[in-house]
Structure formats: structure tokens, C-alpha cells
Coordinates of C-alpha atoms in Angstrom, one line a residue:
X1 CA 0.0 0.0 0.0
X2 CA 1.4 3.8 -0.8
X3 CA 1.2 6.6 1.4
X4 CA -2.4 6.7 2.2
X5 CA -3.8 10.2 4.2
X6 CA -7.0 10.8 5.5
X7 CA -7.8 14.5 6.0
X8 CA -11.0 15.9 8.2
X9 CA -9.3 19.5 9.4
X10 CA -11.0 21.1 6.0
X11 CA -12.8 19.1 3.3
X12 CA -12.8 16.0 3.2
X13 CA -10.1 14.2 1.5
X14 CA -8.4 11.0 1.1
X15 CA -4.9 10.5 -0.7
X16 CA -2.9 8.2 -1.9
X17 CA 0.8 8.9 -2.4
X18 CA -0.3 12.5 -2.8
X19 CA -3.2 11.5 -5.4
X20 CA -6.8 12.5 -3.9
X21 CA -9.0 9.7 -4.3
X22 CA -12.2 10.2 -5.9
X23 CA -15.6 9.8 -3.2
X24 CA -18.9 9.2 -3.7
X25 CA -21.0 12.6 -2.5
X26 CA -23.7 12.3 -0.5
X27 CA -24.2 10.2 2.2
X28 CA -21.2 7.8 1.2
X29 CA -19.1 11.0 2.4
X30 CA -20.9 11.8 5.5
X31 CA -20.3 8.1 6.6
X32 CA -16.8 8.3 6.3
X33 CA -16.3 11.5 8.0
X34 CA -18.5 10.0 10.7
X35 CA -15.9 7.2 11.3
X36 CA -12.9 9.1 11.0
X37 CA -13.9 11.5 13.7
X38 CA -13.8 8.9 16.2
X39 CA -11.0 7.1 15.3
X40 CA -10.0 3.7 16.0
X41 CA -13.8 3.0 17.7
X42 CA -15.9 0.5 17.3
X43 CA -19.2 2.3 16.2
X44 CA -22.8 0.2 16.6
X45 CA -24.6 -0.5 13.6
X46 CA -27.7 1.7 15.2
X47 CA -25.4 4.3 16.1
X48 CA -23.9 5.0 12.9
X49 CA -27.8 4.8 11.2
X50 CA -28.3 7.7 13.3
X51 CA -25.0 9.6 12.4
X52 CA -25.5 9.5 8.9
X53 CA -28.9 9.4 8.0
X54 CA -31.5 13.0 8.6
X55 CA -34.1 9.9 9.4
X56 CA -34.6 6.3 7.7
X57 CA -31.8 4.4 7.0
X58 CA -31.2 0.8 8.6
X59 CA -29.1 -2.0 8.2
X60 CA -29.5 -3.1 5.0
X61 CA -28.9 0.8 3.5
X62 CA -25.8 1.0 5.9
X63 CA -24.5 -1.9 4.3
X64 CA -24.9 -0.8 0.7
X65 CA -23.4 2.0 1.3
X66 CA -20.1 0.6 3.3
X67 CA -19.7 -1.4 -0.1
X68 CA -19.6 1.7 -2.2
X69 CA -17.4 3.4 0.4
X70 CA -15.0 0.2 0.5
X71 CA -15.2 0.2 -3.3
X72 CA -14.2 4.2 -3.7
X73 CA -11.5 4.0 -1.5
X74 CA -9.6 0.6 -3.0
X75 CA -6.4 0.4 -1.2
X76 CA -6.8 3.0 0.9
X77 CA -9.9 1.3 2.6
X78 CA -9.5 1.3 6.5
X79 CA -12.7 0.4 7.7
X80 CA -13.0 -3.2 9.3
X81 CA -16.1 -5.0 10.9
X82 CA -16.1 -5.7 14.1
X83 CA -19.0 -7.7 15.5
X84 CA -21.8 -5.6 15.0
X85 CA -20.0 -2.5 14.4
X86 CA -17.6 -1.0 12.5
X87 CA -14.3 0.8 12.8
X88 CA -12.1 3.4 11.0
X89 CA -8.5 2.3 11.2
X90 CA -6.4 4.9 9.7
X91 CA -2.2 4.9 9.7
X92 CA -2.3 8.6 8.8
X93 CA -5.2 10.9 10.2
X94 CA -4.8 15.5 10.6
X95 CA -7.3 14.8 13.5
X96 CA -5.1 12.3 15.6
X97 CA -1.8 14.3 14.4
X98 CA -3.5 17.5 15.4
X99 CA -3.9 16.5 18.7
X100 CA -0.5 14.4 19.0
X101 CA 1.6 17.6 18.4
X102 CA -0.6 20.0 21.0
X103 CA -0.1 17.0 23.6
X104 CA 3.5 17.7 22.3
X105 CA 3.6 21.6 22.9
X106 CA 4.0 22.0 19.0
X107 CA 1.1 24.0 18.7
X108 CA 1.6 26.3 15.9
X109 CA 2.6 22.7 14.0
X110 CA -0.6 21.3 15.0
X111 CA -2.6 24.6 14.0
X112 CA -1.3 24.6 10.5
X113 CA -2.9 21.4 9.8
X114 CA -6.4 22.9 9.4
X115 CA -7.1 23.9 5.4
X116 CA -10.5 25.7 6.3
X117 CA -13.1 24.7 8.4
X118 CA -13.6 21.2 8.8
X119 CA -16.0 19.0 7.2
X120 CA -17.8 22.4 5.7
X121 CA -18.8 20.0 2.7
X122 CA -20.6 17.0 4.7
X123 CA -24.5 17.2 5.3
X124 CA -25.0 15.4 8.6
X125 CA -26.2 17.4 11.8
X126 CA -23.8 14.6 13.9
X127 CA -21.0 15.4 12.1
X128 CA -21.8 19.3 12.7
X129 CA -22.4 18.2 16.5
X130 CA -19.0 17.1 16.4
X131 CA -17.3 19.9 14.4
X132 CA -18.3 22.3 17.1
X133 CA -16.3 20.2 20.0
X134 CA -13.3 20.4 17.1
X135 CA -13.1 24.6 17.0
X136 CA -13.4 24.5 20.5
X137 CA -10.2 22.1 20.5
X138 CA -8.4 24.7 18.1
X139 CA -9.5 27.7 19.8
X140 CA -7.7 25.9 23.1
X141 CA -4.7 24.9 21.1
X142 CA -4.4 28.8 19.6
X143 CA -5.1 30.2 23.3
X144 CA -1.6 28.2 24.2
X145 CA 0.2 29.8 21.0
X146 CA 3.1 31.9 21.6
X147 CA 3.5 33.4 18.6
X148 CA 6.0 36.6 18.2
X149 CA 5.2 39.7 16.8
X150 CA 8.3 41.8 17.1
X151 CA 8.9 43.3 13.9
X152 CA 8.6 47.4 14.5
X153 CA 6.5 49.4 12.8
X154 CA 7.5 50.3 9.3
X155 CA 8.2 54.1 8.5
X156 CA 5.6 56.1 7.6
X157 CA 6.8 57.9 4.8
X158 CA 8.2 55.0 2.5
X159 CA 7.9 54.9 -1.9
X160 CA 8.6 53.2 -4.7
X161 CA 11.2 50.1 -4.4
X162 CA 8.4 48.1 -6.0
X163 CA 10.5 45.8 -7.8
X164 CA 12.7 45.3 -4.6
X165 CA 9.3 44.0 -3.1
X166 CA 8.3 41.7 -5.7
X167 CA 12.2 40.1 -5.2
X168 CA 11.6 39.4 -1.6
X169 CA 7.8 38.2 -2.7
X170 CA 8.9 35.7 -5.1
X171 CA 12.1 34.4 -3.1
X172 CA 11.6 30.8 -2.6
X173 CA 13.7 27.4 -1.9
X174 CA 14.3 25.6 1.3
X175 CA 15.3 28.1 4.3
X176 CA 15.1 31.2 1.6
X177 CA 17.6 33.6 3.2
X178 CA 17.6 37.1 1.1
X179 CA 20.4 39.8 1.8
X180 CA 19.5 43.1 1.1
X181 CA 22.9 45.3 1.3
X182 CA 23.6 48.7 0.5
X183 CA 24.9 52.5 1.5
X184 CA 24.6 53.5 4.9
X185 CA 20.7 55.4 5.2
X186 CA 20.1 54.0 1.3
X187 CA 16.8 52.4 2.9
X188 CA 17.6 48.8 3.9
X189 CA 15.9 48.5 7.1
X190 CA 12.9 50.9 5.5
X191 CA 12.4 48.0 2.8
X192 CA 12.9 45.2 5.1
X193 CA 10.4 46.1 7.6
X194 CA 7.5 47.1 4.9
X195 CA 8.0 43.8 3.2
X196 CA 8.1 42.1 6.5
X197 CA 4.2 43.9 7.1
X198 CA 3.0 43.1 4.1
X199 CA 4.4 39.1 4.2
X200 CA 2.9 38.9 8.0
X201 CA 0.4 36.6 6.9
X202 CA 3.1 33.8 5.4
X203 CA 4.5 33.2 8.6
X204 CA 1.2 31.7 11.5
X205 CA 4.0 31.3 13.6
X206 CA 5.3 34.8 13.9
X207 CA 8.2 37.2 13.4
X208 CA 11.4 37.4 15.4
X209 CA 13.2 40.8 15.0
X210 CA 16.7 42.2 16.3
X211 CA 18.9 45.2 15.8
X212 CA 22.6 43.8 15.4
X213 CA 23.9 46.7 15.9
X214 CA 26.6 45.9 12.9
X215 CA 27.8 49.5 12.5
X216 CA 26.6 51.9 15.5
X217 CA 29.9 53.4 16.4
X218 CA 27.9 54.2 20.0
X219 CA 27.8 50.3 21.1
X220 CA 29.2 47.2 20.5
X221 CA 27.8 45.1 17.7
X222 CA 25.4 42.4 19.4
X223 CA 26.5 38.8 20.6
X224 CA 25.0 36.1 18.7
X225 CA 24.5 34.4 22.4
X226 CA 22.9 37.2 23.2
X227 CA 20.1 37.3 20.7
X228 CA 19.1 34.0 21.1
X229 CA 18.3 34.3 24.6
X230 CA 16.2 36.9 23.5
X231 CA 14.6 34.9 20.3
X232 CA 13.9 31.9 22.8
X233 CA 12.5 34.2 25.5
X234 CA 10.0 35.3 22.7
X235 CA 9.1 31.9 21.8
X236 CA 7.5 31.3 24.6
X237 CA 10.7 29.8 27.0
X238 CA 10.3 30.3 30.2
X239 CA 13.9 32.0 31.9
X240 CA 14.3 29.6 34.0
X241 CA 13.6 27.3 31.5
X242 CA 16.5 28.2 29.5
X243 CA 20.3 26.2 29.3
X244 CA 23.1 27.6 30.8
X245 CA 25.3 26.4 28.1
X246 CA 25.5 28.9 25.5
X247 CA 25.6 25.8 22.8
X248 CA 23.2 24.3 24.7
X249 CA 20.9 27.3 23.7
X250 CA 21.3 27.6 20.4
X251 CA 20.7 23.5 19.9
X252 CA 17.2 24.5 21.7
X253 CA 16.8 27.4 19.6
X254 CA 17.1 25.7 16.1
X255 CA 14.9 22.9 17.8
X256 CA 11.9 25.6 18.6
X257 CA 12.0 26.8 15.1
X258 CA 13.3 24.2 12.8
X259 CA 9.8 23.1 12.0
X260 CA 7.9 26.7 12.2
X261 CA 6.9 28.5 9.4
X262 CA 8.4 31.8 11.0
X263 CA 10.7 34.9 9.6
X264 CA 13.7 35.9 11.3
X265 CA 14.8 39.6 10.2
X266 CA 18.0 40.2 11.1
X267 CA 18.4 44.4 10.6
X268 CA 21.9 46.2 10.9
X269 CA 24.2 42.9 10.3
X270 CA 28.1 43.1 10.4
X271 CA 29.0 40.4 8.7
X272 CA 28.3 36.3 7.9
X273 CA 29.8 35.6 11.1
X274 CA 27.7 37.7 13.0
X275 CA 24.6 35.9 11.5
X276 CA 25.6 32.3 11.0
X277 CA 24.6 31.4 15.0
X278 CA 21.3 32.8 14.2
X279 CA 20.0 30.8 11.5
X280 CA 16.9 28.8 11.8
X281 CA 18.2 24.5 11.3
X282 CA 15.3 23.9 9.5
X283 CA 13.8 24.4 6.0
X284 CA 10.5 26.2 7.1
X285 CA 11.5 29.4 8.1
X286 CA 12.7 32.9 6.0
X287 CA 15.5 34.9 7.3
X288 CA 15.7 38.6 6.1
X289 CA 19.1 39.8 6.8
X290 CA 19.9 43.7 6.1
X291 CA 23.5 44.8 6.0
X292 CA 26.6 47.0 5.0
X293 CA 28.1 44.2 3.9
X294 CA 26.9 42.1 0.9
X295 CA 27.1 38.5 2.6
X296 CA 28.8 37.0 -0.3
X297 CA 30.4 34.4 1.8
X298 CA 27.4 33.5 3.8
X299 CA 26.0 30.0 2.0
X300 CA 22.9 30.4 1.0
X301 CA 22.2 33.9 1.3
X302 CA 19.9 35.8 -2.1
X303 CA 21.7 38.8 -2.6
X304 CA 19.6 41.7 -3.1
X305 CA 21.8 45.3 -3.7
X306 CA 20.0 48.3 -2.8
X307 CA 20.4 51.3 -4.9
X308 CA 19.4 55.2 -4.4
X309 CA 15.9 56.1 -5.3
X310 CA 15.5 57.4 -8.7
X311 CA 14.6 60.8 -9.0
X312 CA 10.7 60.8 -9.0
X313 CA 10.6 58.3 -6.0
X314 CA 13.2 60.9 -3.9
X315 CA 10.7 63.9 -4.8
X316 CA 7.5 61.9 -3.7
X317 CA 9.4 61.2 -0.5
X318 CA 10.6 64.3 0.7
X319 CA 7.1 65.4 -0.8
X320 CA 5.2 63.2 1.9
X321 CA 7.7 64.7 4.7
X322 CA 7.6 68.1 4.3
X323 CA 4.2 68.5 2.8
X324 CA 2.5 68.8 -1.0
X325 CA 2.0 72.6 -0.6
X326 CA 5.0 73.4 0.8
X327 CA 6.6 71.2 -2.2
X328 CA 4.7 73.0 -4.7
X329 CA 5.7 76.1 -3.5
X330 CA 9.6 75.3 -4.0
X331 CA 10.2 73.2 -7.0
X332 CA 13.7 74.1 -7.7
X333 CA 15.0 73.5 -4.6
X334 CA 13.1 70.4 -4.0
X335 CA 14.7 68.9 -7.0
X336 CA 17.9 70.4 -6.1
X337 CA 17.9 68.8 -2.6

């Protein structure tokens, strides 16, 4: 047998090695979706007549029906009778994972296994019944969520780089890492933080934020030890919680967010080595990495170079700062400035 998946937390849906198997509509649906959300029970023959059908139904219908249902889902078939019963036996199940990784603490894992709300497509008032008990399951499971939020606010005067944007948009690949370098004030941090806004929504498990402090001539440029004290503090470790062992740290911190679909920005960044301790271990996450220097010996890294503003997008800045009237009133030494 292949890689067989049932799927309950949104439609319904069966796969096999990634195929979705065809189902009957109907009632043949609602049946299945009845057994799958009590896994691994034996359901009475009377009980499941009363799950599926509005009223009617028996036996002799429940049996017709199994056979279809048996007959749809070939070798991904997982129901077995059992006496007078019958039973849902699934390897692979969203529900039972769902509930395996909150019992684990993963919650934001267990949250992103919910396509929509579940079962919207099956016509059974049971299965509705039971639906309800399943928000109330996700809305405990979110209620535990630490989930970061720690990018500032972007700057309120802020044009053009469009095609900048749509770089960072379309930047994809296993643990995409984009490296937008550039002139001191040239807008790094500016462009970094507006894309980071607008991408908010890609990453359900947040957005870690620091200020490296690469180049301030004021302070020190920050310890990589450091920051990750701060990164796990904001993932939800408690301080006492948290290894003395500096390489003890970082182990926990690539474990918190190797499987996370989060974004680290890392604004103000020296250089590779600076960085390197901070990167997420697993394949889920984006890092955002603004910088002096271009990172062309960090592995990995998309280089992204910014440039001044053209001339139009430096007049509609200083436009927003100082005013349209004003502006107006000075054209020659707007354009001149």
C-alpha cells in the first residue's frame, strides 16, 4: 500500500501517495467522515444509522453503502467490521496528528494542519455536532500559541522600491535567506520592515526581530549568544527554563524553530559571522538579513543590492515629509535637494 492520508481538518479528502481519491458525495461522504472523527472506535450499527442518515436508513442501507465506500477508496480502505459494528483504522489521520503535536507543545505545527473549516462539505447534523467540540479544541490549542510579533512598525513615509518587493515576494527554496545590502541610510531597514508587514500573513508562527547593531559606532555590535536568549524568551521559554550552556541554547533554539513556518529579520548585520549562530536548522522558516556588507560568503544567502531612489521616488518622499503645498511652493529647490 502507498502513502495513504485521511484529511478531516478542511474538506474531506483521502490521498494516496499524494493523489486525492475520488468519493462518492452524498451520504457515502458523511459516513466516512462519521468514522474518521472517532478514530480507531468501534461504532454500533444503530449508532452509525443515526450519524449519517436525517431519518430512515437501517441496516440493509448502511451496508450498501459501506460497499460503495469500500469500493471508492480501493487500497486506501481502513474500515473493518467488528461484530456488530464497525471501525475506522487509519495509519495517517490530521485529527489524531492534530492532537498528538498539541499533547507535544507544537502547537503552531498542530494549527497549520487545518485547510479551512472542517467537514464544511458533509450534510450530517452529527458530524456538525462534532465539528463544534473540534473549534473548540483549536481555539484551546491557539489560546496556548506563543506566537512573536516583534517586527517594528515600518516608517511612515516609504515609496517606490516596487520591484525590490516583488524580489523578496517571489524568493523561494528551502530556508530562503535574502540579503538586502547597501549604502549606509540608502533604505535597507525601511524595505525590510515594509515587506516584512505586508508578508505577515506567510508566517502563523510569527516574526522574530533584532537590531545587530553591525555598524553603530555608539555600542558594540550584538552577541549572537545574546540574541538567542532573547529569540527563545519570545518563543514562549520560560527564563528559567533556558540552558546555561550557551551551545546548549542555540541546539534549543534551532529545535523551537526548525519546524515553524516563521521569519527571522535580522536588521543592521556586520558580517556572515555575526549571522551564521542565528539561523533557523530547519527548512520552514525565512531569514531577512539587512547589511553594509553584501554576505557573499554566507552560503545560501539571495543577494539583493539596494540602490538610491531614482529621481521621481526621492521627490515623492521628501514630498510626503515636508508637505505637497510646501513642495509645490519650491520646486527648484526640492529637486535640487
Amino acid at each position: 500500500m502507498g502513502d495513504v492520508r485521511f484529511r478531516v481538518l478542511g474538506p474531506l479528502a483521502v490521498e494516496v501517495d499524494g493523489r486525492e481519491v475520488t468519493l462518492p458525495g452524498g451520504l457515502c461522504r458523511a459516513l466516512l467522515a462519521a468514522l474518521l472523527l472517532r478514530p480507531n472506535e468501534v461504532v454500533p450499527v444503530d449508532e452509525l444509522v443515526a450519524r449519517v442518515w436525517h431519518d430512515g436508513g437501517g441496516l440493509r442501507a448502511l451496508r450498501t453503502l459501506m460497499n460503495r465506500l469500500r469500493a471508492a477508496l480501493g487500497e486506501a480502505n481502513c474500515v473493518r467490521t467488528v461484530g456488530t459494528g464497525y471501525v475506522a483504522e487509519p495509519e495517517n489521520l490530521d485529527l489524531l496528528t492534530f492532537r498528538e503535536l498539541a499533547k507535544q507543545g507544537r502547537n503552531a505545527e498542530a494549527l497549520e494542519l487545518w485547510r479551512g473549516p472542517a467537514l464544511a462539505d458533509i450534510d450530517s447534523a452529527w458530524v456538525r455536532s462534532e465539528v463544534s467540540a473540534l473549534v473548540e479544541e483549536r481555539r484551546a490549542v491557539q489560546g496556548k500559541l506563543t506566537i512573536p510579533h516583534q517586527i517594528p512598525a515600518p516608517p511612515a513615509q516609504f515609496v517606490g522600491r516596487d520591484h525590490e518587493l516583488g524580489l523578496l515576494d517571489h524568493a523561494d527554496g528551502p530556508l530562503v535567506i535574502s540579503a538586502v545590502s547597501g549604502a549606509a541610510g540608502v533604505g535597507k531597514t525601511a524595505l525590510a520592515m515594509r515587506w516584512a508587514h505586508q508578508a505577515a500573513h506567510r508566517f502563523p508562527a510569527g516574526q522574530l526581530y533584532v537590531n545587530l547593531r553591525g555598524f553603530d559606532p555608539a555600542v558594540e555590535p550584538a552577541k549572537p549568544q545574546e540574541v538567542i536568549r532573547r529569540f527563545l524568551a519570545a518563543l514562549g521559554v520560560h527564563p528559567g527554563q533556558i540552558p546555561k550552556d550557551e551551545t546548549t541554547q542555540a541546539e534549543l533554539y534551532r529545535e523551537l524553530v526548525a519546524s515553524k513556518k516563521l521569519l527571522v529579520l535580522l536588521d543592521n548585520a556586520r558580517d556572515a559571522e555575526q549571522v551564521r549562530p542565528l539561523l533557523p536548522g530547519g527548512d520552514r522558516c525565512q531569514v531577512l538579513i539587512t547589511s553594509r556588507d553584501r554576505m557573499s560568503d554566507l552560503a545560501g544567502a539571495r543577494p539583493l543590492e539596494l540602490g538610491m531612489l531614482r529621481h521621481a521616488e526621492a521627490v515623492a518622499l521628501v514630498t510626503e515629509r515636508i508637505g505637497a503645498g510646501r513642495a509645490a511652493a519650491e520646486p527648484e529647490a526640492l529637486a535640487r535637494l
